[in-house]
């Protein structure tokens, strides 16, 4: 393992940590523009995280050590996910751990600890949000696995770097299996990142909120880490989608610093386009009832299964 490879791995993680809040700010700006409203600052998420880190944390008296450790565990899981998702290069030191099942396991680990911490204090809102989040995850994770398995059938491996290298080497064409998988992945990404139509990240209405309900008891540095982790999760899902469906521009060798530096602006451009598309979807959609989430995610699962069947039967 060369020093250049280690530095390349650190560069990918650092770019993820720095760009994640910027992606959230860009989506919020696009939503405001599409709604004909005054847009907030692009750097507002950075200022919010900085402000929270400067405050003193207030923790309930009956909070267990799990409640205090959860923000660090969730943030660490999202950082590890950012390290193994091939956003800039595929041949990096963490490539051996970049397995599709391991990636879904990291997301599940963060969800479990977040739900346990939300129920730890015993408040009604925290328990409500934890149950709803586990309910959404129970439906979304199988669909995400089916999408990743569809890509693994094409490459013959569940390793994300190998999947990216195989898809990047394919000729440009229409692949029905990837088309179905792309729609399913978009639906899963909306649900997993608490976006409209499944959830609304900008509301605190007790009848509709899911993710925000689990954060009500957190403050200061704990809340800053959780907000940063939520931005990292959106960044990771965006990079997974780009790696599976738009893999061009991802460097094969992590030792080539010049190639990685040149691929960073392309990653920013693709993330900007994806953020604008996300804002457009949210603007054109309405928040659905929580009891309609099974239909939404069930449709995503069926589309992902259909993508696998199309690949197995037609080889396309």
PDB file of C-alpha atoms in Angstrom:
ATOM      1  CA  UNK A   1       0.000   0.000   0.000  1.00  0.00           C
ATOM      2  CA  UNK A   2       1.695   3.161  -1.214  1.00  0.00           C
ATOM      3  CA  UNK A   3       1.643   6.532   0.453  1.00  0.00           C
ATOM      4  CA  UNK A   4      -0.059   8.008  -2.613  1.00  0.00           C
ATOM      5  CA  UNK A   5      -2.926   5.514  -2.280  1.00  0.00           C
ATOM      6  CA  UNK A   6      -3.422   6.380   1.390  1.00  0.00           C
ATOM      7  CA  UNK A   7      -3.416  10.087   0.602  1.00  0.00           C
ATOM      8  CA  UNK A   8      -5.908   9.479  -2.213  1.00  0.00           C
ATOM      9  CA  UNK A   9      -8.200   7.672   0.207  1.00  0.00           C
ATOM     10  CA  UNK A  10      -7.975  10.542   2.677  1.00  0.00           C
ATOM     11  CA  UNK A  11      -8.633  12.990  -0.152  1.00  0.00           C
ATOM     12  CA  UNK A  12     -11.847  11.182  -1.099  1.00  0.00           C
ATOM     13  CA  UNK A  13     -13.071  11.200   2.514  1.00  0.00           C
ATOM     14  CA  UNK A  14     -12.149  14.871   2.957  1.00  0.00           C
ATOM     15  CA  UNK A  15     -14.000  15.856  -0.217  1.00  0.00           C
ATOM     16  CA  UNK A  16     -17.069  13.941   0.990  1.00  0.00           C
ATOM     17  CA  UNK A  17     -16.991  15.658   4.388  1.00  0.00           C
ATOM     18  CA  UNK A  18     -16.651  19.098   2.823  1.00  0.00           C
ATOM     19  CA  UNK A  19     -19.106  18.700  -0.063  1.00  0.00           C
ATOM     20  CA  UNK A  20     -21.933  17.019   1.867  1.00  0.00           C
ATOM     21  CA  UNK A  21     -23.261  20.199   3.553  1.00  0.00           C
ATOM     22  CA  UNK A  22     -22.756  22.097   0.288  1.00  0.00           C
ATOM     23  CA  UNK A  23     -24.980  19.572  -1.515  1.00  0.00           C
ATOM     24  CA  UNK A  24     -27.740  20.130   1.048  1.00  0.00           C
ATOM     25  CA  UNK A  25     -27.416  23.896   0.637  1.00  0.00           C
ATOM     26  CA  UNK A  26     -27.592  23.555  -3.146  1.00  0.00           C
ATOM     27  CA  UNK A  27     -30.758  21.437  -2.983  1.00  0.00           C
ATOM     28  CA  UNK A  28     -32.359  23.979  -0.637  1.00  0.00           C
ATOM     29  CA  UNK A  29     -31.443  26.803  -3.006  1.00  0.00           C
ATOM     30  CA  UNK A  30     -32.901  25.002  -6.011  1.00  0.00           C
ATOM     31  CA  UNK A  31     -36.109  24.253  -4.120  1.00  0.00           C
ATOM     32  CA  UNK A  32     -36.464  27.928  -3.213  1.00  0.00           C
ATOM     33  CA  UNK A  33     -35.860  29.051  -6.798  1.00  0.00           C
ATOM     34  CA  UNK A  34     -38.358  26.547  -8.189  1.00  0.00           C
ATOM     35  CA  UNK A  35     -40.935  27.731  -5.623  1.00  0.00           C
ATOM     36  CA  UNK A  36     -40.287  31.373  -6.568  1.00  0.00           C
ATOM     37  CA  UNK A  37     -38.978  32.163  -3.075  1.00  0.00           C
ATOM     38  CA  UNK A  38     -35.923  33.942  -1.772  1.00  0.00           C
ATOM     39  CA  UNK A  39     -33.158  31.321  -1.634  1.00  0.00           C
ATOM     40  CA  UNK A  40     -31.099  30.783   1.538  1.00  0.00           C
ATOM     41  CA  UNK A  41     -27.342  31.027   1.439  1.00  0.00           C
ATOM     42  CA  UNK A  42     -25.505  28.146  -0.181  1.00  0.00           C
ATOM     43  CA  UNK A  43     -23.260  27.974   2.898  1.00  0.00           C
ATOM     44  CA  UNK A  44     -26.072  27.989   5.462  1.00  0.00           C
ATOM     45  CA  UNK A  45     -25.533  24.297   6.415  1.00  0.00           C
ATOM     46  CA  UNK A  46     -21.880  25.079   7.230  1.00  0.00           C
ATOM     47  CA  UNK A  47     -22.898  27.994   9.427  1.00  0.00           C
ATOM     48  CA  UNK A  48     -25.521  25.884  11.181  1.00  0.00           C
ATOM     49  CA  UNK A  49     -23.036  23.100  11.948  1.00  0.00           C
ATOM     50  CA  UNK A  50     -20.438  25.619  13.144  1.00  0.00           C
ATOM     51  CA  UNK A  51     -22.978  27.345  15.376  1.00  0.00           C
ATOM     52  CA  UNK A  52     -24.069  24.046  16.919  1.00  0.00           C
ATOM     53  CA  UNK A  53     -20.494  23.006  17.656  1.00  0.00           C
ATOM     54  CA  UNK A  54     -19.972  26.231  19.613  1.00  0.00           C
ATOM     55  CA  UNK A  55     -22.946  25.640  21.941  1.00  0.00           C
ATOM     56  CA  UNK A  56     -23.111  23.645  25.177  1.00  0.00           C
ATOM     57  CA  UNK A  57     -24.928  20.345  24.964  1.00  0.00           C
ATOM     58  CA  UNK A  58     -28.061  19.778  27.054  1.00  0.00           C
ATOM     59  CA  UNK A  59     -28.744  16.105  27.791  1.00  0.00           C
ATOM     60  CA  UNK A  60     -31.719  14.631  29.636  1.00  0.00           C
ATOM     61  CA  UNK A  61     -31.027  13.253  33.111  1.00  0.00           C
ATOM     62  CA  UNK A  62     -32.325   9.792  32.236  1.00  0.00           C
ATOM     63  CA  UNK A  63     -30.224   9.537  29.053  1.00  0.00           C
ATOM     64  CA  UNK A  64     -28.047   6.432  28.855  1.00  0.00           C
ATOM     65  CA  UNK A  65     -24.510   6.285  27.407  1.00  0.00           C
ATOM     66  CA  UNK A  66     -26.097   4.999  24.195  1.00  0.00           C
ATOM     67  CA  UNK A  67     -27.792   8.365  23.695  1.00  0.00           C
ATOM     68  CA  UNK A  68     -24.448  10.178  23.954  1.00  0.00           C
ATOM     69  CA  UNK A  69     -22.517   7.725  21.754  1.00  0.00           C
ATOM     70  CA  UNK A  70     -25.059   7.479  18.945  1.00  0.00           C
ATOM     71  CA  UNK A  71     -24.105  10.760  17.152  1.00  0.00           C
ATOM     72  CA  UNK A  72     -20.490   9.616  16.939  1.00  0.00           C
ATOM     73  CA  UNK A  73     -21.457   6.121  15.759  1.00  0.00           C
ATOM     74  CA  UNK A  74     -23.846   7.452  13.110  1.00  0.00           C
ATOM     75  CA  UNK A  75     -21.326  10.016  11.889  1.00  0.00           C
ATOM     76  CA  UNK A  76     -18.583   7.375  11.822  1.00  0.00           C
ATOM     77  CA  UNK A  77     -20.764   4.957   9.855  1.00  0.00           C
ATOM     78  CA  UNK A  78     -21.570   7.607   7.243  1.00  0.00           C
ATOM     79  CA  UNK A  79     -17.884   8.557   7.005  1.00  0.00           C
ATOM     80  CA  UNK A  80     -16.927   4.904   6.474  1.00  0.00           C
ATOM     81  CA  UNK A  81     -19.591   4.660   3.787  1.00  0.00           C
ATOM     82  CA  UNK A  82     -18.128   7.726   2.088  1.00  0.00           C
ATOM     83  CA  UNK A  83     -14.716   6.048   2.188  1.00  0.00           C
ATOM     84  CA  UNK A  84     -15.843   2.848   0.436  1.00  0.00           C
ATOM     85  CA  UNK A  85     -18.199   4.354  -2.143  1.00  0.00           C
ATOM     86  CA  UNK A  86     -16.107   4.923  -5.319  1.00  0.00           C
ATOM     87  CA  UNK A  87     -16.793   8.593  -5.929  1.00  0.00           C
ATOM     88  CA  UNK A  88     -13.365   9.651  -7.274  1.00  0.00           C
ATOM     89  CA  UNK A  89     -11.387   6.422  -7.771  1.00  0.00           C
ATOM     90  CA  UNK A  90     -11.906   2.662  -7.533  1.00  0.00           C
ATOM     91  CA  UNK A  91      -8.439   1.333  -6.677  1.00  0.00           C
ATOM     92  CA  UNK A  92      -8.146   2.723  -3.141  1.00  0.00           C
ATOM     93  CA  UNK A  93      -7.040   1.069   0.132  1.00  0.00           C
ATOM     94  CA  UNK A  94     -10.645   0.614   1.293  1.00  0.00           C
ATOM     95  CA  UNK A  95     -11.642  -1.033  -2.009  1.00  0.00           C
ATOM     96  CA  UNK A  96     -11.466  -4.489  -0.428  1.00  0.00           C
ATOM     97  CA  UNK A  97     -14.190  -3.503   2.033  1.00  0.00           C
ATOM     98  CA  UNK A  98     -16.292  -1.775  -0.635  1.00  0.00           C
ATOM     99  CA  UNK A  99     -18.906  -4.515  -0.895  1.00  0.00           C
ATOM    100  CA  UNK A 100     -22.559  -3.834  -1.664  1.00  0.00           C
ATOM    101  CA  UNK A 101     -23.774  -5.840   1.326  1.00  0.00           C
ATOM    102  CA  UNK A 102     -21.271  -4.150   3.656  1.00  0.00           C
ATOM    103  CA  UNK A 103     -22.462  -0.747   2.444  1.00  0.00           C
ATOM    104  CA  UNK A 104     -26.106  -1.559   3.171  1.00  0.00           C
ATOM    105  CA  UNK A 105     -24.960  -2.897   6.550  1.00  0.00           C
ATOM    106  CA  UNK A 106     -23.369   0.451   7.408  1.00  0.00           C
ATOM    107  CA  UNK A 107     -26.626   2.250   6.615  1.00  0.00           C
ATOM    108  CA  UNK A 108     -28.537  -0.289   8.720  1.00  0.00           C
ATOM    109  CA  UNK A 109     -26.086   0.124  11.631  1.00  0.00           C
ATOM    110  CA  UNK A 110     -26.628   3.887  11.677  1.00  0.00           C
ATOM    111  CA  UNK A 111     -30.398   3.420  11.500  1.00  0.00           C
ATOM    112  CA  UNK A 112     -30.521   0.968  14.406  1.00  0.00           C
ATOM    113  CA  UNK A 113     -28.448   3.145  16.732  1.00  0.00           C
ATOM    114  CA  UNK A 114     -30.396   6.254  15.746  1.00  0.00           C
ATOM    115  CA  UNK A 115     -33.703   4.525  16.475  1.00  0.00           C
ATOM    116  CA  UNK A 116     -32.493   3.144  19.815  1.00  0.00           C
ATOM    117  CA  UNK A 117     -31.228   6.577  20.870  1.00  0.00           C
ATOM    118  CA  UNK A 118     -34.536   8.185  19.871  1.00  0.00           C
ATOM    119  CA  UNK A 119     -36.408   5.763  22.134  1.00  0.00           C
ATOM    120  CA  UNK A 120     -33.848   5.997  24.946  1.00  0.00           C
ATOM    121  CA  UNK A 121     -35.279   9.175  26.519  1.00  0.00           C
ATOM    122  CA  UNK A 122     -38.828   7.852  26.381  1.00  0.00           C
ATOM    123  CA  UNK A 123     -40.483  10.821  24.688  1.00  0.00           C
ATOM    124  CA  UNK A 124     -43.483  10.295  22.443  1.00  0.00           C
ATOM    125  CA  UNK A 125     -41.978  12.068  19.428  1.00  0.00           C
ATOM    126  CA  UNK A 126     -38.705  10.136  19.584  1.00  0.00           C
ATOM    127  CA  UNK A 127     -40.464   6.787  19.780  1.00  0.00           C
ATOM    128  CA  UNK A 128     -42.828   7.809  16.971  1.00  0.00           C
ATOM    129  CA  UNK A 129     -39.964   8.830  14.705  1.00  0.00           C
ATOM    130  CA  UNK A 130     -37.935   5.689  15.509  1.00  0.00           C
ATOM    131  CA  UNK A 131     -40.822   3.375  14.672  1.00  0.00           C
ATOM    132  CA  UNK A 132     -41.520   5.190  11.424  1.00  0.00           C
ATOM    133  CA  UNK A 133     -37.850   5.187  10.448  1.00  0.00           C
ATOM    134  CA  UNK A 134     -37.500   1.447  11.092  1.00  0.00           C
ATOM    135  CA  UNK A 135     -40.706   0.914   9.128  1.00  0.00           C
ATOM    136  CA  UNK A 136     -39.300   2.792   6.136  1.00  0.00           C
ATOM    137  CA  UNK A 137     -35.935   1.045   6.427  1.00  0.00           C
ATOM    138  CA  UNK A 138     -37.590  -2.368   6.579  1.00  0.00           C
ATOM    139  CA  UNK A 139     -39.097  -1.659   3.154  1.00  0.00           C
ATOM    140  CA  UNK A 140     -36.273   0.357   1.572  1.00  0.00           C
ATOM    141  CA  UNK A 141     -33.250  -1.830   2.340  1.00  0.00           C
ATOM    142  CA  UNK A 142     -34.460  -4.901   0.356  1.00  0.00           C
ATOM    143  CA  UNK A 143     -35.146  -2.664  -2.645  1.00  0.00           C
ATOM    144  CA  UNK A 144     -31.667  -1.135  -2.367  1.00  0.00           C
ATOM    145  CA  UNK A 145     -30.119  -4.611  -2.211  1.00  0.00           C
ATOM    146  CA  UNK A 146     -32.028  -5.672  -5.339  1.00  0.00           C
ATOM    147  CA  UNK A 147     -30.721  -2.601  -7.184  1.00  0.00           C
ATOM    148  CA  UNK A 148     -27.148  -3.398  -6.170  1.00  0.00           C
ATOM    149  CA  UNK A 149     -27.605  -7.072  -7.048  1.00  0.00           C
ATOM    150  CA  UNK A 150     -28.781  -6.055 -10.525  1.00  0.00           C
ATOM    151  CA  UNK A 151     -25.532  -4.177 -11.042  1.00  0.00           C
ATOM    152  CA  UNK A 152     -23.586  -7.109  -9.562  1.00  0.00           C
ATOM    153  CA  UNK A 153     -25.137  -9.470 -12.130  1.00  0.00           C
ATOM    154  CA  UNK A 154     -23.689  -7.324 -14.889  1.00  0.00           C
ATOM    155  CA  UNK A 155     -20.200  -7.251 -13.357  1.00  0.00           C
ATOM    156  CA  UNK A 156     -20.229 -10.701 -11.753  1.00  0.00           C
ATOM    157  CA  UNK A 157     -19.267  -9.323  -8.334  1.00  0.00           C
ATOM    158  CA  UNK A 158     -20.775  -7.459  -5.406  1.00  0.00           C
ATOM    159  CA  UNK A 159     -17.629  -5.349  -5.088  1.00  0.00           C
ATOM    160  CA  UNK A 160     -18.499  -1.724  -5.805  1.00  0.00           C
ATOM    161  CA  UNK A 161     -15.151  -0.863  -7.481  1.00  0.00           C
ATOM    162  CA  UNK A 162     -15.475  -3.840  -9.825  1.00  0.00           C
ATOM    163  CA  UNK A 163     -19.083  -2.916 -10.589  1.00  0.00           C
ATOM    164  CA  UNK A 164     -18.018   0.640 -11.459  1.00  0.00           C
ATOM    165  CA  UNK A 165     -15.104  -0.533 -13.602  1.00  0.00           C
ATOM    166  CA  UNK A 166     -17.374  -2.945 -15.503  1.00  0.00           C
ATOM    167  CA  UNK A 167     -20.151  -0.427 -16.087  1.00  0.00           C
ATOM    168  CA  UNK A 168     -17.695   2.284 -17.095  1.00  0.00           C
ATOM    169  CA  UNK A 169     -16.194  -0.074 -19.691  1.00  0.00           C
ATOM    170  CA  UNK A 170     -19.564  -0.859 -21.300  1.00  0.00           C
ATOM    171  CA  UNK A 171     -20.518   0.727 -24.576  1.00  0.00           C
ATOM    172  CA  UNK A 172     -23.013   3.566 -24.390  1.00  0.00           C
ATOM    173  CA  UNK A 173     -26.482   2.139 -24.944  1.00  0.00           C
ATOM    174  CA  UNK A 174     -29.900   1.545 -23.471  1.00  0.00           C
ATOM    175  CA  UNK A 175     -29.976  -1.168 -20.815  1.00  0.00           C
ATOM    176  CA  UNK A 176     -33.545  -1.925 -19.672  1.00  0.00           C
ATOM    177  CA  UNK A 177     -32.364  -3.527 -16.437  1.00  0.00           C
ATOM    178  CA  UNK A 178     -30.416  -0.406 -15.445  1.00  0.00           C
ATOM    179  CA  UNK A 179     -33.380   1.782 -16.397  1.00  0.00           C
ATOM    180  CA  UNK A 180     -35.695  -0.099 -14.030  1.00  0.00           C
ATOM    181  CA  UNK A 181     -32.974  -0.171 -11.371  1.00  0.00           C
ATOM    182  CA  UNK A 182     -32.437   3.589 -11.751  1.00  0.00           C
ATOM    183  CA  UNK A 183     -36.096   4.387 -11.085  1.00  0.00           C
ATOM    184  CA  UNK A 184     -36.129   2.022  -8.094  1.00  0.00           C
ATOM    185  CA  UNK A 185     -32.935   3.569  -6.712  1.00  0.00           C
ATOM    186  CA  UNK A 186     -34.372   7.070  -7.021  1.00  0.00           C
ATOM    187  CA  UNK A 187     -37.446   6.054  -5.028  1.00  0.00           C
ATOM    188  CA  UNK A 188     -35.344   4.360  -2.357  1.00  0.00           C
ATOM    189  CA  UNK A 189     -33.026   7.365  -2.141  1.00  0.00           C
ATOM    190  CA  UNK A 190     -35.961   9.711  -1.547  1.00  0.00           C
ATOM    191  CA  UNK A 191     -37.252   7.510   1.274  1.00  0.00           C
ATOM    192  CA  UNK A 192     -33.888   6.836   2.913  1.00  0.00           C
ATOM    193  CA  UNK A 193     -32.900  10.512   2.975  1.00  0.00           C
ATOM    194  CA  UNK A 194     -36.230  11.726   4.405  1.00  0.00           C
ATOM    195  CA  UNK A 195     -37.169  13.648   1.285  1.00  0.00           C
ATOM    196  CA  UNK A 196     -40.552  14.432  -0.236  1.00  0.00           C
ATOM    197  CA  UNK A 197     -42.828  12.532  -0.932  1.00  0.00           C
ATOM    198  CA  UNK A 198     -41.996  10.147   1.950  1.00  0.00           C
ATOM    199  CA  UNK A 199     -40.845  12.764   4.476  1.00  0.00           C
ATOM    200  CA  UNK A 200     -40.282  16.507   4.598  1.00  0.00           C
ATOM    201  CA  UNK A 201     -36.913  17.594   6.066  1.00  0.00           C
ATOM    202  CA  UNK A 202     -38.188  21.151   6.594  1.00  0.00           C
ATOM    203  CA  UNK A 203     -41.124  20.383   8.878  1.00  0.00           C
ATOM    204  CA  UNK A 204     -41.679  19.599  12.555  1.00  0.00           C
ATOM    205  CA  UNK A 205     -45.332  18.620  12.329  1.00  0.00           C
ATOM    206  CA  UNK A 206     -45.851  15.668  14.657  1.00  0.00           C
ATOM    207  CA  UNK A 207     -48.219  13.909  12.243  1.00  0.00           C
ATOM    208  CA  UNK A 208     -45.736  13.838   9.353  1.00  0.00           C
ATOM    209  CA  UNK A 209     -42.120  14.038  10.558  1.00  0.00           C
ATOM    210  CA  UNK A 210     -39.904  10.949  10.673  1.00  0.00           C
ATOM    211  CA  UNK A 211     -36.228  11.886  10.736  1.00  0.00           C
ATOM    212  CA  UNK A 212     -36.697  15.202  12.524  1.00  0.00           C
ATOM    213  CA  UNK A 213     -38.683  13.520  15.308  1.00  0.00           C
ATOM    214  CA  UNK A 214     -35.600  11.522  16.294  1.00  0.00           C
ATOM    215  CA  UNK A 215     -33.444  14.655  16.633  1.00  0.00           C
ATOM    216  CA  UNK A 216     -35.639  16.711  18.967  1.00  0.00           C
ATOM    217  CA  UNK A 217     -33.756  15.705  22.129  1.00  0.00           C
ATOM    218  CA  UNK A 218     -30.311  16.433  20.695  1.00  0.00           C
ATOM    219  CA  UNK A 219     -28.482  19.743  20.841  1.00  0.00           C
ATOM    220  CA  UNK A 220     -25.091  21.385  20.295  1.00  0.00           C
ATOM    221  CA  UNK A 221     -22.287  19.092  19.066  1.00  0.00           C
ATOM    222  CA  UNK A 222     -24.508  16.003  19.108  1.00  0.00           C
ATOM    223  CA  UNK A 223     -27.051  17.651  16.823  1.00  0.00           C
ATOM    224  CA  UNK A 224     -24.256  19.031  14.620  1.00  0.00           C
ATOM    225  CA  UNK A 225     -22.851  15.524  14.082  1.00  0.00           C
ATOM    226  CA  UNK A 226     -26.293  14.130  13.256  1.00  0.00           C
ATOM    227  CA  UNK A 227     -27.045  16.934  10.802  1.00  0.00           C
ATOM    228  CA  UNK A 228     -23.641  16.437   9.204  1.00  0.00           C
ATOM    229  CA  UNK A 229     -24.264  12.673   9.068  1.00  0.00           C
ATOM    230  CA  UNK A 230     -27.625  13.265   7.345  1.00  0.00           C
ATOM    231  CA  UNK A 231     -25.860  15.410   4.740  1.00  0.00           C
ATOM    232  CA  UNK A 232     -23.224  12.684   4.320  1.00  0.00           C
ATOM    233  CA  UNK A 233     -25.957  10.101   3.795  1.00  0.00           C
ATOM    234  CA  UNK A 234     -27.469  12.189   0.997  1.00  0.00           C
ATOM    235  CA  UNK A 235     -23.985  12.618  -0.481  1.00  0.00           C
ATOM    236  CA  UNK A 236     -23.321   8.862  -0.283  1.00  0.00           C
ATOM    237  CA  UNK A 237     -26.591   7.963  -1.970  1.00  0.00           C
ATOM    238  CA  UNK A 238     -25.874  10.517  -4.683  1.00  0.00           C
ATOM    239  CA  UNK A 239     -22.421   9.041  -5.265  1.00  0.00           C
ATOM    240  CA  UNK A 240     -23.846   5.505  -5.356  1.00  0.00           C
ATOM    241  CA  UNK A 241     -26.319   6.581  -8.010  1.00  0.00           C
ATOM    242  CA  UNK A 242     -23.579   8.297 -10.020  1.00  0.00           C
ATOM    243  CA  UNK A 243     -21.290   5.264  -9.704  1.00  0.00           C
ATOM    244  CA  UNK A 244     -23.984   2.856 -10.904  1.00  0.00           C
ATOM    245  CA  UNK A 245     -25.673   4.885 -13.633  1.00  0.00           C
ATOM    246  CA  UNK A 246     -23.155   7.613 -14.600  1.00  0.00           C
ATOM    247  CA  UNK A 247     -19.755   6.007 -13.872  1.00  0.00           C
ATOM    248  CA  UNK A 248     -17.766   8.048 -16.404  1.00  0.00           C
ATOM    249  CA  UNK A 249     -14.999  10.181 -14.930  1.00  0.00           C
ATOM    250  CA  UNK A 250     -14.172   7.886 -11.997  1.00  0.00           C
ATOM    251  CA  UNK A 251     -10.450   7.141 -11.961  1.00  0.00           C
ATOM    252  CA  UNK A 252      -9.302   3.511 -11.961  1.00  0.00           C
ATOM    253  CA  UNK A 253      -5.993   4.014 -10.120  1.00  0.00           C
ATOM    254  CA  UNK A 254      -5.850   5.925  -6.862  1.00  0.00           C
ATOM    255  CA  UNK A 255      -2.105   6.545  -7.318  1.00  0.00           C
ATOM    256  CA  UNK A 256      -2.743   8.965 -10.181  1.00  0.00           C
ATOM    257  CA  UNK A 257      -3.148  12.231  -8.306  1.00  0.00           C
ATOM    258  CA  UNK A 258      -3.572  14.369 -11.396  1.00  0.00           C
ATOM    259  CA  UNK A 259      -6.420  12.208 -12.646  1.00  0.00           C
ATOM    260  CA  UNK A 260      -8.154  12.341  -9.267  1.00  0.00           C
ATOM    261  CA  UNK A 261      -7.817  16.117  -9.096  1.00  0.00           C
ATOM    262  CA  UNK A 262      -9.259  16.432 -12.599  1.00  0.00           C
ATOM    263  CA  UNK A 263     -12.166  14.107 -11.729  1.00  0.00           C
ATOM    264  CA  UNK A 264     -13.204  16.207  -8.710  1.00  0.00           C
ATOM    265  CA  UNK A 265     -14.767  19.051 -10.789  1.00  0.00           C
ATOM    266  CA  UNK A 266     -16.682  16.451 -12.813  1.00  0.00           C
ATOM    267  CA  UNK A 267     -18.002  14.948  -9.568  1.00  0.00           C
ATOM    268  CA  UNK A 268     -19.117  18.404  -8.423  1.00  0.00           C
ATOM    269  CA  UNK A 269     -20.889  18.985 -11.743  1.00  0.00           C
ATOM    270  CA  UNK A 270     -22.718  15.656 -11.556  1.00  0.00           C
ATOM    271  CA  UNK A 271     -23.710  16.292  -7.949  1.00  0.00           C
ATOM    272  CA  UNK A 272     -25.013  19.737  -8.903  1.00  0.00           C
ATOM    273  CA  UNK A 273     -27.145  18.227 -11.666  1.00  0.00           C
ATOM    274  CA  UNK A 274     -28.390  15.519  -9.309  1.00  0.00           C
ATOM    275  CA  UNK A 275     -29.209  18.067  -6.607  1.00  0.00           C
ATOM    276  CA  UNK A 276     -31.190  20.159  -9.069  1.00  0.00           C
ATOM    277  CA  UNK A 277     -33.090  17.049 -10.190  1.00  0.00           C
ATOM    278  CA  UNK A 278     -33.849  16.187  -6.564  1.00  0.00           C
ATOM    279  CA  UNK A 279     -35.169  19.689  -5.926  1.00  0.00           C
ATOM    280  CA  UNK A 280     -37.361  19.426  -9.036  1.00  0.00           C
ATOM    281  CA  UNK A 281     -38.806  16.092  -7.882  1.00  0.00           C
ATOM    282  CA  UNK A 282     -39.566  17.512  -4.449  1.00  0.00           C
ATOM    283  CA  UNK A 283     -41.153  20.635  -5.911  1.00  0.00           C
ATOM    284  CA  UNK A 284     -43.426  18.653  -8.229  1.00  0.00           C
ATOM    285  CA  UNK A 285     -44.387  16.093  -5.552  1.00  0.00           C
ATOM    286  CA  UNK A 286     -46.670  16.302  -2.550  1.00  0.00           C
ATOM    287  CA  UNK A 287     -46.042  14.772   0.845  1.00  0.00           C
ATOM    288  CA  UNK A 288     -47.848  11.442   1.004  1.00  0.00           C
ATOM    289  CA  UNK A 289     -49.461   9.927   4.068  1.00  0.00           C
ATOM    290  CA  UNK A 290     -47.180   7.666   6.074  1.00  0.00           C
ATOM    291  CA  UNK A 291     -49.538   4.756   5.400  1.00  0.00           C
ATOM    292  CA  UNK A 292     -48.874   5.154   1.672  1.00  0.00           C
ATOM    293  CA  UNK A 293     -45.139   4.545   2.157  1.00  0.00           C
ATOM    294  CA  UNK A 294     -45.499   0.735   1.789  1.00  0.00           C
ATOM    295  CA  UNK A 295     -47.058   1.220  -1.644  1.00  0.00           C
ATOM    296  CA  UNK A 296     -44.303   3.620  -2.679  1.00  0.00           C
ATOM    297  CA  UNK A 297     -41.445   1.409  -1.493  1.00  0.00           C
ATOM    298  CA  UNK A 298     -43.221  -1.764  -2.605  1.00  0.00           C
ATOM    299  CA  UNK A 299     -43.261  -0.315  -6.114  1.00  0.00           C
ATOM    300  CA  UNK A 300     -39.529   0.393  -5.815  1.00  0.00           C
ATOM    301  CA  UNK A 301     -38.894  -3.206  -4.737  1.00  0.00           C
ATOM    302  CA  UNK A 302     -40.937  -4.598  -7.632  1.00  0.00           C
ATOM    303  CA  UNK A 303     -39.066  -2.393 -10.122  1.00  0.00           C
ATOM    304  CA  UNK A 304     -35.738  -3.592  -8.687  1.00  0.00           C
ATOM    305  CA  UNK A 305     -36.832  -7.226  -8.931  1.00  0.00           C
ATOM    306  CA  UNK A 306     -38.024  -6.586 -12.485  1.00  0.00           C
ATOM    307  CA  UNK A 307     -34.589  -5.162 -13.289  1.00  0.00           C
ATOM    308  CA  UNK A 308     -32.964  -8.382 -12.055  1.00  0.00           C
ATOM    309  CA  UNK A 309     -35.368 -10.529 -14.073  1.00  0.00           C
ATOM    310  CA  UNK A 310     -34.784  -8.492 -17.229  1.00  0.00           C
ATOM    311  CA  UNK A 311     -31.034  -8.903 -16.776  1.00  0.00           C
ATOM    312  CA  UNK A 312     -31.296 -12.645 -16.137  1.00  0.00           C
ATOM    313  CA  UNK A 313     -33.737 -13.368 -18.979  1.00  0.00           C
ATOM    314  CA  UNK A 314     -32.609 -10.881 -21.619  1.00  0.00           C
ATOM    315  CA  UNK A 315     -29.043 -10.184 -20.544  1.00  0.00           C
ATOM    316  CA  UNK A 316     -29.588  -6.478 -21.043  1.00  0.00           C
TER     317      UNK A 316
END
